[in-house]
PDB file of C-alpha atoms in Angstrom:
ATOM      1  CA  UNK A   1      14.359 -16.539 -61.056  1.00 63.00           C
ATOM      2  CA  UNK A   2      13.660 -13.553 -58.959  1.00 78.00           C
ATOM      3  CA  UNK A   3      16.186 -13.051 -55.916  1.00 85.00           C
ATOM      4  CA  UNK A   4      14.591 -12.677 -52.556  1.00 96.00           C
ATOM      5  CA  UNK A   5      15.055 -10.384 -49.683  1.00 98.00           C
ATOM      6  CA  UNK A   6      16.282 -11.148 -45.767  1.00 98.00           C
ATOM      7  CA  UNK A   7      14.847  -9.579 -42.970  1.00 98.00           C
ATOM      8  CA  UNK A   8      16.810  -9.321 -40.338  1.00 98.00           C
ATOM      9  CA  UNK A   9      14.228  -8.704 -37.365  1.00 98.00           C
ATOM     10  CA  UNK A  10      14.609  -7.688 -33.782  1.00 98.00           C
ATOM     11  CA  UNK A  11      11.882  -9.921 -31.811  1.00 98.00           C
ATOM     12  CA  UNK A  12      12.321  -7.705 -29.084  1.00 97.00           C
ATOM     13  CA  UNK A  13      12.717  -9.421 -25.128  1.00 96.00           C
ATOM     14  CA  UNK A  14       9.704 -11.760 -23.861  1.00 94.00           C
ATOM     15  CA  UNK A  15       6.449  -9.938 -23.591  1.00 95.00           C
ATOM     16  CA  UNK A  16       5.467 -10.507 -27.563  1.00 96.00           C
ATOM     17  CA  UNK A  17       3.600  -7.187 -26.926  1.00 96.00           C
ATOM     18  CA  UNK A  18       6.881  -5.274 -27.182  1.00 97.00           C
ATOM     19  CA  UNK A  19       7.446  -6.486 -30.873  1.00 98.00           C
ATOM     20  CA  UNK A  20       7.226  -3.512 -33.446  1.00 98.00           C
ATOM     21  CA  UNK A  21       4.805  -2.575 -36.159  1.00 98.00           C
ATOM     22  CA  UNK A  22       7.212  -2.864 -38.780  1.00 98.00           C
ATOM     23  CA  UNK A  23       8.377  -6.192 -37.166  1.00 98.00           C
ATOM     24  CA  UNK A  24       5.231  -8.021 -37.517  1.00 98.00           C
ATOM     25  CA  UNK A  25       4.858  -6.468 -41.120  1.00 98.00           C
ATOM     26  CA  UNK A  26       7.703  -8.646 -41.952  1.00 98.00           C
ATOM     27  CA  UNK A  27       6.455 -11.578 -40.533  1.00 98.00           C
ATOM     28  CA  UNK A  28       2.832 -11.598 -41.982  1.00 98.00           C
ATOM     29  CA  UNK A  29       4.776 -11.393 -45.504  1.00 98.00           C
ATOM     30  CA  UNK A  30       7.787 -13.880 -44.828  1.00 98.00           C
ATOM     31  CA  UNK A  31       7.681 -17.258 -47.371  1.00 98.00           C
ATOM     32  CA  UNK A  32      10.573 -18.508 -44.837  1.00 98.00           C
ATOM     33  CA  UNK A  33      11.123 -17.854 -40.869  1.00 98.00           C
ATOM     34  CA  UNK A  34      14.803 -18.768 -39.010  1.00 98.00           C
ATOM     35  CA  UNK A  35      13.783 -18.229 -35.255  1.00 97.00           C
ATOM     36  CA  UNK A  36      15.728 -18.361 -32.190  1.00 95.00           C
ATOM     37  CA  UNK A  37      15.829 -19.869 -29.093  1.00 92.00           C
ATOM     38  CA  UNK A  38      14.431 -16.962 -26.826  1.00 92.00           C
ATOM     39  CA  UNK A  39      12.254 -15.081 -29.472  1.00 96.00           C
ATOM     40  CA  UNK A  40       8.726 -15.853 -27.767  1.00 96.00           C
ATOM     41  CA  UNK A  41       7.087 -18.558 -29.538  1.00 95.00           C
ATOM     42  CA  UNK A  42       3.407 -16.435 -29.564  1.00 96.00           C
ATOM     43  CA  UNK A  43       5.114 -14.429 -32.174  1.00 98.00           C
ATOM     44  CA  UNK A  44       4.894 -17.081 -34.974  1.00 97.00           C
ATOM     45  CA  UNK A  45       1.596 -16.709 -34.682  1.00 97.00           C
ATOM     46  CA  UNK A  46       2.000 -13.493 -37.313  1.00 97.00           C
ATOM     47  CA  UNK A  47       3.166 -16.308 -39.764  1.00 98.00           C
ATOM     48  CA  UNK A  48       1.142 -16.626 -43.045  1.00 97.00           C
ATOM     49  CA  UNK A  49      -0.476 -19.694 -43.780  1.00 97.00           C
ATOM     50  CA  UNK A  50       2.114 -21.935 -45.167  1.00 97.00           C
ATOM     51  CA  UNK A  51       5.048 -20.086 -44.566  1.00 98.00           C
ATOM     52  CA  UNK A  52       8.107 -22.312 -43.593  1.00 98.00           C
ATOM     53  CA  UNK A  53       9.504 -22.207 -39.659  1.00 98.00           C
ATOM     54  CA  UNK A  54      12.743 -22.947 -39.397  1.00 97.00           C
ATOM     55  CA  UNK A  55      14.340 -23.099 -35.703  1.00 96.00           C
ATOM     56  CA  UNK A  56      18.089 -22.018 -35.275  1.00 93.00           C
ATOM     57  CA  UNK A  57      18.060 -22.194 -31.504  1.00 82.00           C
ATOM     58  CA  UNK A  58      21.071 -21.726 -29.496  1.00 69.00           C
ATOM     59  CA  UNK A  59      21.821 -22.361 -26.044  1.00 64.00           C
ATOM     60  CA  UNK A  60      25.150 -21.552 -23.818  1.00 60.00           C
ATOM     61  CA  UNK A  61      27.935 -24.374 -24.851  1.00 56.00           C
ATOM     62  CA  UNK A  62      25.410 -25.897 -28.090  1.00 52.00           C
ATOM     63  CA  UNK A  63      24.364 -24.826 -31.105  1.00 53.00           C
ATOM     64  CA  UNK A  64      21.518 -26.442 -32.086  1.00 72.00           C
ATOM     65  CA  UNK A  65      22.395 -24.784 -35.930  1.00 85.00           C
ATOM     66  CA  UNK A  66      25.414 -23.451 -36.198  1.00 92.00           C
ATOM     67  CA  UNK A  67      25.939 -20.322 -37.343  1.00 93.00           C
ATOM     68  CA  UNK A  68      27.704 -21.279 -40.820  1.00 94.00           C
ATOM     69  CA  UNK A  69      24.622 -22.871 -41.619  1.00 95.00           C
ATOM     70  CA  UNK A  70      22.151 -20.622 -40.723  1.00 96.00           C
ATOM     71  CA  UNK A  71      24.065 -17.983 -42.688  1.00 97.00           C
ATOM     72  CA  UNK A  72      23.790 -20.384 -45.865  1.00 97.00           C
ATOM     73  CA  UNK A  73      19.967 -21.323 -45.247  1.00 97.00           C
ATOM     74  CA  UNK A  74      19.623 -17.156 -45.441  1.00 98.00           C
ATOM     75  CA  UNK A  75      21.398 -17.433 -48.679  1.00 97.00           C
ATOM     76  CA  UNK A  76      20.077 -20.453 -49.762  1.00 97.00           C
ATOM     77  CA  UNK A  77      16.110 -19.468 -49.152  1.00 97.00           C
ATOM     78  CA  UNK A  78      17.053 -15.697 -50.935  1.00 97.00           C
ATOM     79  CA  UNK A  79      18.034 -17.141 -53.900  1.00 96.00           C
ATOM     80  CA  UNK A  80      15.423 -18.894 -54.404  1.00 96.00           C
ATOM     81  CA  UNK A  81      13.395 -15.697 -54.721  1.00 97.00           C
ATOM     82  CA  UNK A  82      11.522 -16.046 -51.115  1.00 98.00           C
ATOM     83  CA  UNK A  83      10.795 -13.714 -48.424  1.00 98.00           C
ATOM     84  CA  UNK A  84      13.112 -14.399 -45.577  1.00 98.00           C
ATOM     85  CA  UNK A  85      13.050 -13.230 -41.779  1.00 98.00           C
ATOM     86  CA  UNK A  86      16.004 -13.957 -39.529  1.00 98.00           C
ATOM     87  CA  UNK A  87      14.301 -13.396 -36.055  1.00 98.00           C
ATOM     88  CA  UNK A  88      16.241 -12.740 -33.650  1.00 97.00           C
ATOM     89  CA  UNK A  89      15.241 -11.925 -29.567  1.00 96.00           C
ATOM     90  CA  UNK A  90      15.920  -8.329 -28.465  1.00 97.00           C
ATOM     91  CA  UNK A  91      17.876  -6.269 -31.199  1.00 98.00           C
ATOM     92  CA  UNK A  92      19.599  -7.621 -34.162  1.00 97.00           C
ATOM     93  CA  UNK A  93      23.414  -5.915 -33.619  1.00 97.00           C
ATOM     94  CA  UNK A  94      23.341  -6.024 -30.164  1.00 97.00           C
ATOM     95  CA  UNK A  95      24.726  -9.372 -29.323  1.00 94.00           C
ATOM     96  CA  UNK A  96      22.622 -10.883 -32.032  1.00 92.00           C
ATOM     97  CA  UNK A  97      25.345 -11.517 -34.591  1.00 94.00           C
ATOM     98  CA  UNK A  98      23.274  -9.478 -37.215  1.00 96.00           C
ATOM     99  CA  UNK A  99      26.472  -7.683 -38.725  1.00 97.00           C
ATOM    100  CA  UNK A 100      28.095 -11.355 -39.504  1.00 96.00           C
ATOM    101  CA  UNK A 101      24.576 -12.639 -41.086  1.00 98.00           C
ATOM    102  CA  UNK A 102      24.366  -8.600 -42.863  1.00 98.00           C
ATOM    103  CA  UNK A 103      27.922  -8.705 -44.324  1.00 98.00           C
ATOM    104  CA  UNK A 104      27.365 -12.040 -45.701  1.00 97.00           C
ATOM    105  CA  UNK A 105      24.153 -11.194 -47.946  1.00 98.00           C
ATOM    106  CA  UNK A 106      25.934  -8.168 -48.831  1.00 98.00           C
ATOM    107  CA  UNK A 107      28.843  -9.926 -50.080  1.00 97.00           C
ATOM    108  CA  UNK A 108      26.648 -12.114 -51.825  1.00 97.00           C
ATOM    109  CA  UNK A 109      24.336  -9.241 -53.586  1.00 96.00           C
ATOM    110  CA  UNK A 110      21.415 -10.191 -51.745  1.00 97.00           C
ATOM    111  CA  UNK A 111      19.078  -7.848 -50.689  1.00 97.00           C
ATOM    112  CA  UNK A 112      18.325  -6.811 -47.208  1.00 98.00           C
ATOM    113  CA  UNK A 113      17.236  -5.039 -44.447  1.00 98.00           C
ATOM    114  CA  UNK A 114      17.658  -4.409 -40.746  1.00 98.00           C
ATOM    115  CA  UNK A 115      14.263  -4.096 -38.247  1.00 98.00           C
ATOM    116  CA  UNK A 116      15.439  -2.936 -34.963  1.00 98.00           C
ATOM    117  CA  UNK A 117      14.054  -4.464 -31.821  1.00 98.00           C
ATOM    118  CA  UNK A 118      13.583  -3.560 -28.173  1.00 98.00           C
ATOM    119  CA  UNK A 119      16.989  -4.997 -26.403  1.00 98.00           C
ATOM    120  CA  UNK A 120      17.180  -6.254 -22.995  1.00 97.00           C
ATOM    121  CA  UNK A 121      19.365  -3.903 -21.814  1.00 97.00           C
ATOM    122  CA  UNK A 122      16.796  -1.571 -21.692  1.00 98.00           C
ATOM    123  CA  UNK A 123      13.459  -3.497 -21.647  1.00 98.00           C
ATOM    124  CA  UNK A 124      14.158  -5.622 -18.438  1.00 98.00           C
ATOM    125  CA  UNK A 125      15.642  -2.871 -16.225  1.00 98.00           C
ATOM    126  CA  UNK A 126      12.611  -0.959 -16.885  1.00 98.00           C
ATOM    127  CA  UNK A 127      10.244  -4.149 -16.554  1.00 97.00           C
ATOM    128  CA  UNK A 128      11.937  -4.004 -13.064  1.00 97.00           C
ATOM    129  CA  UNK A 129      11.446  -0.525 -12.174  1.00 97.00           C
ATOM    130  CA  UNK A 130      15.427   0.581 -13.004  1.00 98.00           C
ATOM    131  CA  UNK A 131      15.742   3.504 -15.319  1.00 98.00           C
ATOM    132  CA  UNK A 132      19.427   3.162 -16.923  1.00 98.00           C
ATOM    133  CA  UNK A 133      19.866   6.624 -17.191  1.00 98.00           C
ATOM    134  CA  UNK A 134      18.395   9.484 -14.828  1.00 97.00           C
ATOM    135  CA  UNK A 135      19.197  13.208 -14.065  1.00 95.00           C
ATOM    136  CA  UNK A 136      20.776  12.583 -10.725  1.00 96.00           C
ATOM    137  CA  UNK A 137      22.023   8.928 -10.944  1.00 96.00           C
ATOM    138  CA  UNK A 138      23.376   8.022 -14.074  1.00 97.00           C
ATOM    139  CA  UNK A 139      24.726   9.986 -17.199  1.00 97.00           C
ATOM    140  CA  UNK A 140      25.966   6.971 -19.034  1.00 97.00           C
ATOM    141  CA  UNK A 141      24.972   3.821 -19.858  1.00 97.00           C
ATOM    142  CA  UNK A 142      26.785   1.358 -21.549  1.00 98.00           C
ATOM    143  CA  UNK A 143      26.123  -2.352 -23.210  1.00 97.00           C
ATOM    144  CA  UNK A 144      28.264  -5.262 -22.286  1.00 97.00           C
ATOM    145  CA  UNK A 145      29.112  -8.880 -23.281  1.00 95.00           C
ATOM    146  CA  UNK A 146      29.989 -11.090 -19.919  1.00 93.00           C
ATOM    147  CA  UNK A 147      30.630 -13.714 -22.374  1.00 86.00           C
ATOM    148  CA  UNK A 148      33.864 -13.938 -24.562  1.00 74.00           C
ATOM    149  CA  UNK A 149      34.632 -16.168 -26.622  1.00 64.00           C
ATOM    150  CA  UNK A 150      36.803 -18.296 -24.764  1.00 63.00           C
ATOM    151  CA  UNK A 151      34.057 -18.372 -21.723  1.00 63.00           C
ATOM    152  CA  UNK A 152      35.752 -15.587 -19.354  1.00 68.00           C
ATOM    153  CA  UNK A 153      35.166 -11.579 -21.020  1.00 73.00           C
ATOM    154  CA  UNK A 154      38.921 -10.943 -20.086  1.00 75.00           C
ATOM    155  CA  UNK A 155      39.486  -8.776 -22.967  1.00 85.00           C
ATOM    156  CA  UNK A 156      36.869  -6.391 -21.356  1.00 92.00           C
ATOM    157  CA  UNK A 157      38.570  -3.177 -20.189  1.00 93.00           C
ATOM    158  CA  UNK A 158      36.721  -3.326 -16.851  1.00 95.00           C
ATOM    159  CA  UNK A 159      38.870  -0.699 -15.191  1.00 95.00           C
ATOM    160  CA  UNK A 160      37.480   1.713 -17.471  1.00 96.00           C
ATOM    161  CA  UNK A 161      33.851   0.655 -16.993  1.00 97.00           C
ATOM    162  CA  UNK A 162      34.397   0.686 -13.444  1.00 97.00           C
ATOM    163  CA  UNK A 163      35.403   4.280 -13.453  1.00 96.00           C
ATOM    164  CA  UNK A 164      33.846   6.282 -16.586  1.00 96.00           C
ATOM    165  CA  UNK A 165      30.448   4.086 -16.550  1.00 98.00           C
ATOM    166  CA  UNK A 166      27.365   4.902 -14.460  1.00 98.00           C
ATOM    167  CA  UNK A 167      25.229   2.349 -15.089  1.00 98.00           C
ATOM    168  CA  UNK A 168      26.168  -1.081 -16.936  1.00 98.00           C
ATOM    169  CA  UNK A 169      23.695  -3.486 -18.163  1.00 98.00           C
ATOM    170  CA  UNK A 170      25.695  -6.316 -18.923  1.00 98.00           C
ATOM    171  CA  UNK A 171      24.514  -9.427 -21.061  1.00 96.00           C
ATOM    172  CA  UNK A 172      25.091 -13.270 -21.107  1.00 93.00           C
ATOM    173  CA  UNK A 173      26.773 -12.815 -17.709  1.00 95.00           C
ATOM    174  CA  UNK A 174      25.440 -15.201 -15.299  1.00 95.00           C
ATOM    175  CA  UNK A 175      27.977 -18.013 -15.255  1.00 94.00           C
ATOM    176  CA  UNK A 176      31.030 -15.398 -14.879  1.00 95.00           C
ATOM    177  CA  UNK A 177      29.204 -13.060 -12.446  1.00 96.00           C
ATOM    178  CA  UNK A 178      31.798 -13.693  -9.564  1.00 97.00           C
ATOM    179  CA  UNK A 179      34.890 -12.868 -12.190  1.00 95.00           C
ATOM    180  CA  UNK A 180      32.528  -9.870 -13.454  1.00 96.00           C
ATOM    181  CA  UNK A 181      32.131  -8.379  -9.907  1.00 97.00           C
ATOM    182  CA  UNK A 182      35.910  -9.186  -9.348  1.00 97.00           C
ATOM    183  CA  UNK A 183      36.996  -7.235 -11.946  1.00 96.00           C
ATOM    184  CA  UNK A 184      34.727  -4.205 -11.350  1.00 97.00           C
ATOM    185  CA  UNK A 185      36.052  -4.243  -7.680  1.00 98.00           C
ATOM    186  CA  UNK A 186      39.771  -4.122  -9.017  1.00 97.00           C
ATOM    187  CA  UNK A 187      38.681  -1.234 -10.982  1.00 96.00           C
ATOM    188  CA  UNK A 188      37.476   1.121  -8.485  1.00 96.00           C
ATOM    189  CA  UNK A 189      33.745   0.592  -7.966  1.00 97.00           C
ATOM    190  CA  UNK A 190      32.580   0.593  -4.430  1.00 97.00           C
ATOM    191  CA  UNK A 191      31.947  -2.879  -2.717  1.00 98.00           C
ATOM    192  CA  UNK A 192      28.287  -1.016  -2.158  1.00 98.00           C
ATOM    193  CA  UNK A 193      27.830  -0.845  -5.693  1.00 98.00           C
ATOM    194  CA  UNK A 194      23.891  -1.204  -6.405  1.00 98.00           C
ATOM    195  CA  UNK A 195      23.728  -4.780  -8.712  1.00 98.00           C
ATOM    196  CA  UNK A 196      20.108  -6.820  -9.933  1.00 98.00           C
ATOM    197  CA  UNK A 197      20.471  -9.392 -11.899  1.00 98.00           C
ATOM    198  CA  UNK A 198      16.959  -9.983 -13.634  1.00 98.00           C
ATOM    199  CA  UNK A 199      15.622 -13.119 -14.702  1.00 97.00           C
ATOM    200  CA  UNK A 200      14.192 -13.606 -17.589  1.00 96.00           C
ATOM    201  CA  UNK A 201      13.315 -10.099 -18.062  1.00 96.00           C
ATOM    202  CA  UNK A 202       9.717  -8.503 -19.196  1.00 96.00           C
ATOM    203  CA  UNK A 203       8.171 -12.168 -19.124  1.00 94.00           C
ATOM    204  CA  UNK A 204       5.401 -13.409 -16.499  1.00 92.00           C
ATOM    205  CA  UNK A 205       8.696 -15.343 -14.773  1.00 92.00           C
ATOM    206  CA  UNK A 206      10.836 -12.390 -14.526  1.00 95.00           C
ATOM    207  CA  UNK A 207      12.512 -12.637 -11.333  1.00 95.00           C
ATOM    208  CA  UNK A 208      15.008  -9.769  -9.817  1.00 96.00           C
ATOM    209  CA  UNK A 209      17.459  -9.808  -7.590  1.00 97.00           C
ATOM    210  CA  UNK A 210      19.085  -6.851  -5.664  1.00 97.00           C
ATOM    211  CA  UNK A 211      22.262  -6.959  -4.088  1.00 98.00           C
ATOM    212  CA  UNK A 212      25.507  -4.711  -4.066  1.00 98.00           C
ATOM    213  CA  UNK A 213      29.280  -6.084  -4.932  1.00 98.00           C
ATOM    214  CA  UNK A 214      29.559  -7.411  -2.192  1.00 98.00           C
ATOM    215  CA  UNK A 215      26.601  -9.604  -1.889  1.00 98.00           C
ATOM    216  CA  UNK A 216      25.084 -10.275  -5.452  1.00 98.00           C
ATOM    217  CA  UNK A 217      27.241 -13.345  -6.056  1.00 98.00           C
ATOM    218  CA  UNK A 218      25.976 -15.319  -2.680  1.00 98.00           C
ATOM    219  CA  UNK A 219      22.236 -14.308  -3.318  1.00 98.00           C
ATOM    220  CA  UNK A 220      22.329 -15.263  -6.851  1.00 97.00           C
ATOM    221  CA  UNK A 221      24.073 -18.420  -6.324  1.00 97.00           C
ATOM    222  CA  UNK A 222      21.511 -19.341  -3.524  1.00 97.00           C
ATOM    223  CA  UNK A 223      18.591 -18.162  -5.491  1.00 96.00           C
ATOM    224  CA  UNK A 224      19.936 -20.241  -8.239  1.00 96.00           C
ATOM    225  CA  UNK A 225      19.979 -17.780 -10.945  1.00 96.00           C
ATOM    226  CA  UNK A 226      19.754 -19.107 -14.566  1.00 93.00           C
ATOM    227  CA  UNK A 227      20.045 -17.877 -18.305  1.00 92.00           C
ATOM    228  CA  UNK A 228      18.226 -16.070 -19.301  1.00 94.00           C
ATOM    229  CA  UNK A 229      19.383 -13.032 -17.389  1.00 97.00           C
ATOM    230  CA  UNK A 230      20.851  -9.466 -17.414  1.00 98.00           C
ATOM    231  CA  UNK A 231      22.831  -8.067 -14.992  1.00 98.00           C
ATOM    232  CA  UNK A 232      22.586  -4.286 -14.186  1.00 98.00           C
ATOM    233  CA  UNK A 233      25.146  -2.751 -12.156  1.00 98.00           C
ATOM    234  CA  UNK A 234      24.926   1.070 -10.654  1.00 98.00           C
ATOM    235  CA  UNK A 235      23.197   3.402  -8.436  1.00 98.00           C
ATOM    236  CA  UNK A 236      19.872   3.466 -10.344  1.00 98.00           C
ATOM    237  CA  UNK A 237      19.563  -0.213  -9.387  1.00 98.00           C
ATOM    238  CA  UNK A 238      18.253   1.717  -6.016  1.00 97.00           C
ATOM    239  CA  UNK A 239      15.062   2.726  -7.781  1.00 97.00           C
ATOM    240  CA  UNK A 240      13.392  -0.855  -8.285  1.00 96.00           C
ATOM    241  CA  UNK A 241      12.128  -0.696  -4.949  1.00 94.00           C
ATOM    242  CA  UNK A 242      10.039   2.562  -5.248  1.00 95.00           C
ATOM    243  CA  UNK A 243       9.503   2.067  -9.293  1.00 96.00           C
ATOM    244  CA  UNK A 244       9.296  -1.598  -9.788  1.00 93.00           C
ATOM    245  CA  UNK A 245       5.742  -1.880 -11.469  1.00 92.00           C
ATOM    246  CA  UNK A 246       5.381  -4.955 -13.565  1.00 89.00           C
ATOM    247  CA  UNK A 247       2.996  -7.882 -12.716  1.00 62.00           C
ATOM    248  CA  UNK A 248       3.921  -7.414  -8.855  1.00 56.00           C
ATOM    249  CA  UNK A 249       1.797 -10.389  -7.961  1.00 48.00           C
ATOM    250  CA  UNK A 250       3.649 -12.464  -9.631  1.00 50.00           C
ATOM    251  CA  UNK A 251       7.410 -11.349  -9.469  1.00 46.00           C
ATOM    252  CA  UNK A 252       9.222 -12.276  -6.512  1.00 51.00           C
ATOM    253  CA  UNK A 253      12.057  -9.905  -5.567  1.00 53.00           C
ATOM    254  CA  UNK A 254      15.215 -10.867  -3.129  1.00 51.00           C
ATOM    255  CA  UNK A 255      17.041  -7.966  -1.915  1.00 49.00           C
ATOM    256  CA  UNK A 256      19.970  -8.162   0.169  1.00 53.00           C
TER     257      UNK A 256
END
């Protein structure tokens, strides 16, 4: 029997209209499709007739698959000679476990590829009018997890963030937000630090928040932030309220 091939595809964020050519090439061809939890469901609509969905959805504390099996369906579809897609929402090695799911079809001989998607980190900060980088503002911009794997990111090195970081966009950080702006604090950032924390980013529900160190933490807990959401903390947080662009009917924006 013929081996297969795995795709291992960046969905990009929300707005389906951010997926990429090459993206939707794989998913018109794909005999087998393992989708997650936020890629948006309009996107299965590139599907071919017939071609099995398989949904590997997680959420924060359960695993609806875990991810031993879903590395073994990969396996398991590939060598039965079918086309498989792992879709995955934003970017594939950016907090998408695509390098675990990559080295196992690699030590199994299978053949693969990796699609690169549009992350969060940059697609909702610019949904919400924050460039992460700019001339005057920021000359560094860095990714981070604000989720270990004991709960709490303590094996972060913060104090370095803090003070050879401009801007941080930092991911799965909701729940530890108060520890997060604790530790930023501790290493040198001003309490007047510019933070947003954007909800459910580049979708008709985005919502952002603005805030500083010192305030983000009451106004998201009162605004009763939930996952999804990113958390952007610098200076160029500033420029939402002259660039903010997207669907401004609809978003609502707190700023504090």
């Amino acid at each position: 029997m013929r081996q297969g091939k795995v795709y291992l595809v960046g969905a990009g964020p929300s707005d389906p209209d951010l997926l990429t050519i090459k993206a939707g090439k794989c998913l018109e061809i794909a005999d087998v499709i393992l989708y997650d939890r936020l890629v948006n469901p309009d996107l299965l609509h590139y599907a071919k007739e017939g071609a099995e969905l398989v949904y590997c959805g997680k959420t924060p504390g359960y695993h609806c698959v875990p991810q031993k099996v879903i590395q073994d369906l990969l396996l398991h579809y590939a060598q039965q000679g079918k086309i498989v897609v792992r879709l995955k929402g934003g970017d594939p090695f950016i907090f998408g476990r695509g390098g675990e799911e990559a080295e196992v079809l690699a030590k199994h001989h299978i053949e693969f590829e990796i699609i690169p998607g549009i992350t969060a980190g940059i697609a909702a900060p610019a949904y919400a009018g924050i460039p992460v980088t700019h001339r005057e503002l920021s000359r560094s911009f860095a990714i981070v997890t604000g989720h270990g794997l004991t709960g709490t990111p303590e094996n972060i090195r913060w104090h370095h963030l803090a003070q050879g970081v401009d801007t941080l966009a930092i991911y799965m950080g909701v729940k530890n937000l108060p520890y997060i702006c604790e530790q930023l604090l501790a290493g040198g950032k001003s309490i007047e630090t510019p933070v947003a924390v954007i909800e459910e980013g580049t979708s008709i529900n985005q919502r952002v928040l603005i805030g500083t160190l010192r305030t983000i933490v009451e106004i998201a807990t009162s605004e009763q932030v939930s996952n999804p959401a990113l958390i952007v903390v610098g200076e160029v947080v500033k420029q939402s309220a002259t660039l903010s662009w997207f669907s401004k009917s609809k978003l609502q924006e707190v700023y504090a």
